[in-house]
């Protein structure tokens, strides 16, 4: 039943009716005063979400466009950058950096483990000639369900006093606390199809004054993603090109919903859902792929020793119309992932746990008593 399909993947995420309705209006002229009002409102809402006084610019494109914009607008050919890699997205930013001719040094951790902030501290402290121009990491590493310690790494970057901190916060913004100004993050990238409860198509780049300082000297090629043109037009509540007008309607509606719920409640809800998902899965004999204590509030990766994770996923979809995510690269068939970011409530978590339990049961692989997962999850959901 296609219309019943529930997305529990880490993007695209479910979209509320209010947002869908906003989306379905007739487009308006993107140079109209009406649209300028929309840009003004959404910009203020985005600053609220990022807990910042900095510019937050909206780009038509997916999250990768925002990250690429952050990189090409602040760096120059041959400059040294440190990329933190402990999963698929960390790898992507190293690839983008190399594609633009940057001199990339990797700081790696095993997939499933968090990046070690001390590794960054050591490299930054040893850099007396201040060659390092940026540190680039993924806050919530979606491929493994690991939340990296952005706050501490950002603090070390601040102490270096030359490098800027560029962060992929695509699955952390709108799911957990990312106070841009307080943590001193210079560039934050995110995308609409994740915590924003929107369809794909818009992405967002927040830039600090240090990032704009770096932007002045940046010589990497750019045109559509030249953030200077976005900044100039944003000052007039406009956009350099034809933006995805209808997605702006959706953005205003979704951010309004988020403001009504409040940041603290949003973060608490995601945290609770991570705990419930983890407890439910452990109770039925499955494992949590992310190391203890560093699970992402947006996504839980589950290991299933001796069971084909792809088979569980396929059966959950077939039996219950719930779409879970699989493992990427060497993790294919080894893990599956429950996306729980954005428009997700307690019922969604209980249903997912029940569906996975029931599926394991029907496969003859349930190692505990049927209902054990639900019981464990219920304890946390209350
Ligand atoms: C989804 C995602 C992205 C963006 O991917 P796009 O397909 O370009 O939107 C980037 N980083 C992380 C961690 C993500 O989960």
XYZ file of C-alpha atoms and ligand atoms in Angstrom:
397
model
C 0.000 0.000 0.000
C 2.093 2.860 -1.301
C 0.043 5.629 0.342
C 0.548 4.019 3.733
C 4.305 3.913 3.372
C 5.945 5.482 6.434
C 9.417 6.870 5.914
C 11.791 5.976 8.700
C 14.901 6.734 6.729
C 17.249 9.638 7.478
C 15.776 11.766 4.711
C 13.483 12.384 3.043
C 11.503 12.434 6.278
C 7.716 12.605 6.795
C 6.069 15.935 5.977
C 3.163 17.330 8.071
C -0.152 18.170 6.418
C 0.296 21.870 7.271
C 3.545 21.941 5.347
C 2.123 20.016 2.379
C -0.767 22.471 2.196
C 1.596 25.452 2.261
C 3.542 23.838 -0.561
C 0.492 23.425 -2.762
C -0.265 27.143 -3.168
C 0.060 28.854 -6.507
C 3.617 30.209 -6.900
C 4.172 33.948 -6.514
C 6.676 36.204 -8.282
C 10.087 35.929 -6.666
C 10.667 39.686 -7.026
C 7.331 40.611 -5.422
C 7.045 42.359 -2.056
C 5.043 39.339 -0.905
C 8.007 37.086 -1.554
C 10.394 39.557 0.095
C 8.272 39.312 3.212
C 8.600 35.525 3.042
C 12.399 35.726 2.740
C 12.547 38.118 5.677
C 10.445 35.857 7.880
C 12.191 32.617 6.986
C 15.614 34.211 7.463
C 14.663 35.238 10.997
C 13.242 31.800 11.694
C 16.419 30.153 10.397
C 18.542 32.336 12.694
C 16.365 31.191 15.579
C 16.893 27.542 14.618
C 20.682 27.999 14.339
C 20.769 30.039 17.581
C 22.794 32.665 15.768
C 23.057 36.323 14.808
C 25.040 35.301 11.697
C 23.741 35.148 8.144
C 21.814 32.017 7.237
C 21.428 31.776 3.465
C 18.996 29.598 1.532
C 20.131 27.753 -1.587
C 18.078 25.729 -4.060
C 19.768 22.343 -3.869
C 20.278 19.432 -1.505
C 22.460 19.379 1.600
C 25.568 18.651 -0.435
C 25.162 21.986 -2.255
C 25.229 23.795 1.092
C 28.373 21.950 2.193
C 30.092 22.523 -1.136
C 29.157 26.220 -0.887
C 30.697 26.394 2.580
C 33.935 24.907 1.305
C 34.342 26.794 -1.994
C 33.484 30.157 -0.471
C 36.010 30.107 2.337
C 39.083 28.350 0.927
C 41.710 28.707 -1.810
C 43.524 26.277 -4.091
C 46.158 24.178 -2.324
C 45.185 25.241 1.184
C 45.412 22.697 3.945
C 42.229 21.373 5.539
C 41.592 18.651 8.107
C 38.645 16.379 7.319
C 37.183 14.188 10.042
C 36.139 10.848 8.568
C 34.177 8.190 10.468
C 31.534 7.359 7.906
C 30.132 7.959 4.438
C 29.451 11.673 4.828
C 32.853 12.441 6.305
C 34.290 10.704 3.227
C 32.160 12.889 0.976
C 33.596 16.149 2.354
C 37.122 14.828 1.865
C 36.168 14.054 -1.764
C 34.704 17.525 -2.326
C 37.818 19.122 -0.802
C 40.079 17.062 -3.058
C 37.939 17.846 -6.098
C 38.713 21.544 -5.526
C 42.441 20.956 -5.145
C 42.668 21.416 -1.400
C 45.454 19.722 0.538
C 43.463 17.263 2.633
C 44.672 15.617 5.827
C 42.331 13.014 7.281
C 41.530 12.428 10.929
C 39.804 9.083 10.998
C 37.918 6.866 13.382
C 36.453 3.459 12.764
C 32.879 3.519 11.451
C 30.624 3.285 14.502
C 33.120 5.135 16.704
C 33.081 8.907 17.244
C 35.931 11.137 16.060
C 38.413 11.732 18.859
C 38.619 15.484 19.650
C 42.163 14.999 20.997
C 43.349 13.995 17.521
C 42.230 17.398 16.269
C 43.742 19.184 19.251
C 47.150 17.581 18.627
C 47.264 18.457 14.950
C 46.037 22.007 15.544
C 48.484 22.674 18.382
C 51.391 21.371 16.308
C 50.519 23.719 13.451
C 52.768 26.626 14.492
C 52.958 28.073 10.986
C 49.150 28.209 10.886
C 48.881 26.306 7.641
C 45.565 24.707 8.494
C 42.765 26.823 7.084
C 39.736 24.719 7.977
C 38.536 21.732 9.944
C 35.617 19.978 8.294
C 33.484 17.428 10.137
C 30.068 15.793 10.092
C 28.178 16.397 13.331
C 25.649 13.576 13.085
C 27.205 10.874 10.865
C 24.069 9.480 9.280
C 25.746 6.397 7.800
C 26.639 5.012 11.237
C 24.263 6.786 13.641
C 27.153 8.423 15.501
C 27.023 11.936 16.948
C 30.475 13.537 16.882
C 31.605 15.969 19.576
C 31.320 19.147 17.508
C 31.410 21.404 20.551
C 34.842 20.228 21.725
C 36.378 20.054 18.250
C 35.071 23.545 17.530
C 36.678 24.779 20.738
C 40.090 23.472 19.589
C 39.620 25.121 16.218
C 38.864 28.393 18.010
C 42.090 28.093 20.015
C 44.078 27.621 16.787
C 42.768 31.063 15.881
C 43.347 30.759 12.130
C 41.419 27.739 10.882
C 37.651 27.926 10.559
C 35.198 25.243 11.672
C 32.986 23.892 8.884
C 30.268 21.481 10.007
C 27.798 19.260 8.227
C 24.808 19.580 10.547
C 22.378 18.068 8.066
C 20.976 15.520 10.519
C 21.683 17.459 13.720
C 19.974 20.809 13.070
C 16.411 20.416 14.275
C 17.258 17.219 16.163
C 19.759 18.285 18.819
C 21.386 21.361 20.231
C 23.677 23.172 17.753
C 24.144 26.673 19.175
C 26.248 28.183 16.384
C 27.393 31.333 18.186
C 27.969 29.757 21.585
C 30.061 26.916 20.116
C 31.876 29.209 17.677
C 31.056 27.248 14.541
C 31.939 29.206 11.398
C 29.999 27.374 8.705
C 26.937 25.190 9.196
C 25.266 23.324 6.337
C 21.864 21.662 6.443
C 19.089 20.475 4.112
C 15.299 20.676 4.049
C 14.473 16.948 3.808
C 15.867 16.132 7.265
C 14.972 17.780 10.576
C 13.079 20.546 8.781
C 10.074 18.252 8.078
C 10.060 19.355 4.439
C 10.469 17.761 1.036
C 13.990 17.849 -0.452
C 15.075 20.884 -2.457
C 16.327 23.627 -0.165
C 19.585 23.784 1.727
C 20.976 26.280 4.177
C 24.431 27.721 4.888
C 25.127 29.744 7.987
C 28.312 31.836 7.889
C 30.107 33.535 10.806
C 32.060 36.783 10.503
C 35.286 34.724 10.474
C 33.897 32.717 7.565
C 33.104 35.947 5.687
C 36.647 37.171 6.414
C 37.995 33.965 4.826
C 35.559 34.398 1.953
C 37.270 37.647 0.886
C 40.453 35.785 -0.084
C 38.904 32.585 -1.359
C 39.836 31.808 -4.980
C 38.033 28.512 -5.600
C 35.770 28.581 -8.669
C 32.089 29.279 -8.016
C 29.149 30.910 -9.655
C 25.756 29.459 -8.678
C 27.096 28.804 -5.189
C 28.881 32.133 -4.775
C 27.589 33.080 -1.334
C 28.515 36.709 -1.752
C 25.670 37.120 -4.225
C 23.287 35.389 -1.797
C 24.409 37.663 1.006
C 23.988 40.823 -1.064
C 20.489 39.891 -2.199
C 19.519 38.597 1.247
C 20.167 42.097 2.577
C 17.265 43.149 0.335
C 15.200 40.094 1.309
C 15.779 38.569 -2.071
C 17.678 35.853 -3.863
C 20.183 35.959 -6.753
C 18.281 33.461 -8.920
C 14.758 32.062 -9.121
C 14.394 30.256 -5.825
C 12.116 27.252 -5.242
C 9.247 29.581 -4.325
C 6.861 26.894 -3.114
C 9.487 25.367 -0.888
C 9.749 28.755 0.817
C 6.037 28.501 1.655
C 6.756 25.105 3.163
C 9.811 26.411 5.002
C 7.864 29.181 6.678
C 5.163 26.730 7.755
C 7.554 24.083 9.075
C 9.700 26.567 10.986
C 6.551 28.034 12.506
C 5.607 24.566 13.720
C 9.082 24.145 15.162
C 8.890 27.508 16.922
C 5.577 26.510 18.461
C 7.082 23.285 19.782
C 10.227 25.064 21.006
C 13.865 24.026 20.664
C 14.129 22.355 24.057
C 11.070 20.182 23.425
C 12.283 19.244 19.961
C 15.668 18.155 21.294
C 14.104 16.253 24.210
C 11.752 14.431 21.848
C 14.596 13.294 19.602
C 16.668 12.181 22.555
C 13.781 10.189 23.968
C 13.222 8.516 20.599
C 16.861 7.532 20.339
C 16.674 5.984 23.824
C 13.419 4.151 23.053
C 14.683 2.832 19.713
C 17.927 1.629 21.285
C 16.171 -0.018 24.242
C 13.606 -1.700 21.998
C 16.246 -3.157 19.699
C 18.505 -4.345 22.514
C 15.571 -6.082 24.197
C 15.017 -8.256 21.135
C 18.627 -9.312 20.861
C 19.839 -6.847 18.247
C 22.872 -4.606 18.702
C 23.446 -0.864 18.440
C 26.125 -0.044 15.873
C 27.213 3.290 17.344
C 29.579 3.106 20.304
C 28.011 3.460 23.757
C 27.037 7.025 24.595
C 27.444 8.585 21.161
C 24.223 7.611 19.399
C 22.721 10.257 17.132
C 19.285 11.540 18.202
C 18.307 11.477 14.523
C 19.134 7.931 13.554
C 19.793 4.574 15.155
C 21.915 2.001 13.330
C 21.177 -1.611 14.280
C 23.462 -4.601 13.888
C 22.046 -8.047 13.409
C 24.703 -10.686 13.767
C 24.184 -13.681 11.491
C 21.007 -12.145 10.064
C 20.881 -10.413 6.698
C 19.908 -6.855 7.650
C 18.625 -6.272 4.112
C 16.179 -9.142 4.555
C 14.797 -7.630 7.771
C 14.418 -4.309 6.014
C 12.684 -5.814 2.989
C 10.291 -7.789 5.165
C 9.437 -4.801 7.380
C 8.555 -2.879 4.260
C 6.577 -5.743 2.757
C 4.680 -6.624 5.942
C 4.217 -3.203 7.510
C 4.822 -0.480 4.902
C 7.637 1.038 6.911
C 10.752 2.041 5.012
C 13.970 1.595 7.002
C 17.415 2.494 5.671
C 20.086 -0.066 4.897
C 23.819 -0.028 5.476
C 26.114 1.754 3.038
C 29.293 0.368 1.445
C 30.857 -2.390 3.575
C 27.926 -2.163 6.016
C 25.365 -3.258 3.419
C 23.540 -6.302 4.784
C 25.304 -5.825 8.145
C 23.211 -3.009 9.592
C 19.869 -1.350 9.070
C 18.978 2.129 10.262
C 15.871 3.615 11.830
C 15.496 7.280 10.928
C 13.714 9.205 13.667
C 14.243 12.850 12.874
C 11.779 15.569 12.088
C 8.050 14.868 12.128
C 8.194 11.772 14.347
C 6.114 11.005 17.425
C 6.046 8.266 20.074
C 3.566 6.236 18.042
C 5.989 6.081 15.113
C 8.711 4.682 17.360
C 6.430 2.104 18.967
C 5.143 1.039 15.563
C 8.650 0.659 14.163
C 9.803 -1.395 17.144
C 6.683 -3.582 16.922
C 7.109 -4.070 13.181
C 10.743 -5.107 13.566
C 9.842 -7.473 16.424
C 7.041 -9.046 14.517
C 9.184 -9.421 11.406
C 11.978 -11.103 13.340
C 9.348 -13.374 14.878
C 7.959 -14.374 11.502
C 11.490 -15.073 10.290
C 11.983 -17.326 13.321
C 14.801 -15.103 14.528
C 13.290 -13.361 17.526
C 15.611 -14.185 20.399
C 13.400 -13.019 23.258
C 9.715 -13.094 24.016
C 7.528 -11.291 21.497
C 6.641 -7.963 23.071
C 9.984 -7.530 24.845
C 11.006 -4.709 22.513
C 7.727 -2.876 22.912
C 7.933 -3.243 26.677
C 11.426 -1.741 26.742
C 10.515 1.110 24.418
C 7.316 1.850 26.332
C 9.259 2.203 29.554
C 11.170 5.096 28.031
C 8.317 6.681 26.142
C 6.212 6.618 29.313
C 21.409 13.614 3.953
C 22.738 14.083 4.388
C 23.487 15.010 3.642
C 22.987 15.660 2.395
O 22.786 14.837 1.367
P 21.974 15.364 0.133
O 21.560 14.117 -0.549
O 22.878 16.211 -0.659
O 20.832 16.166 0.688
C 24.693 15.447 4.127
N 25.169 15.002 5.280
C 24.492 14.138 6.043
C 25.091 13.727 7.337
C 23.258 13.659 5.633
O 22.577 12.808 6.396
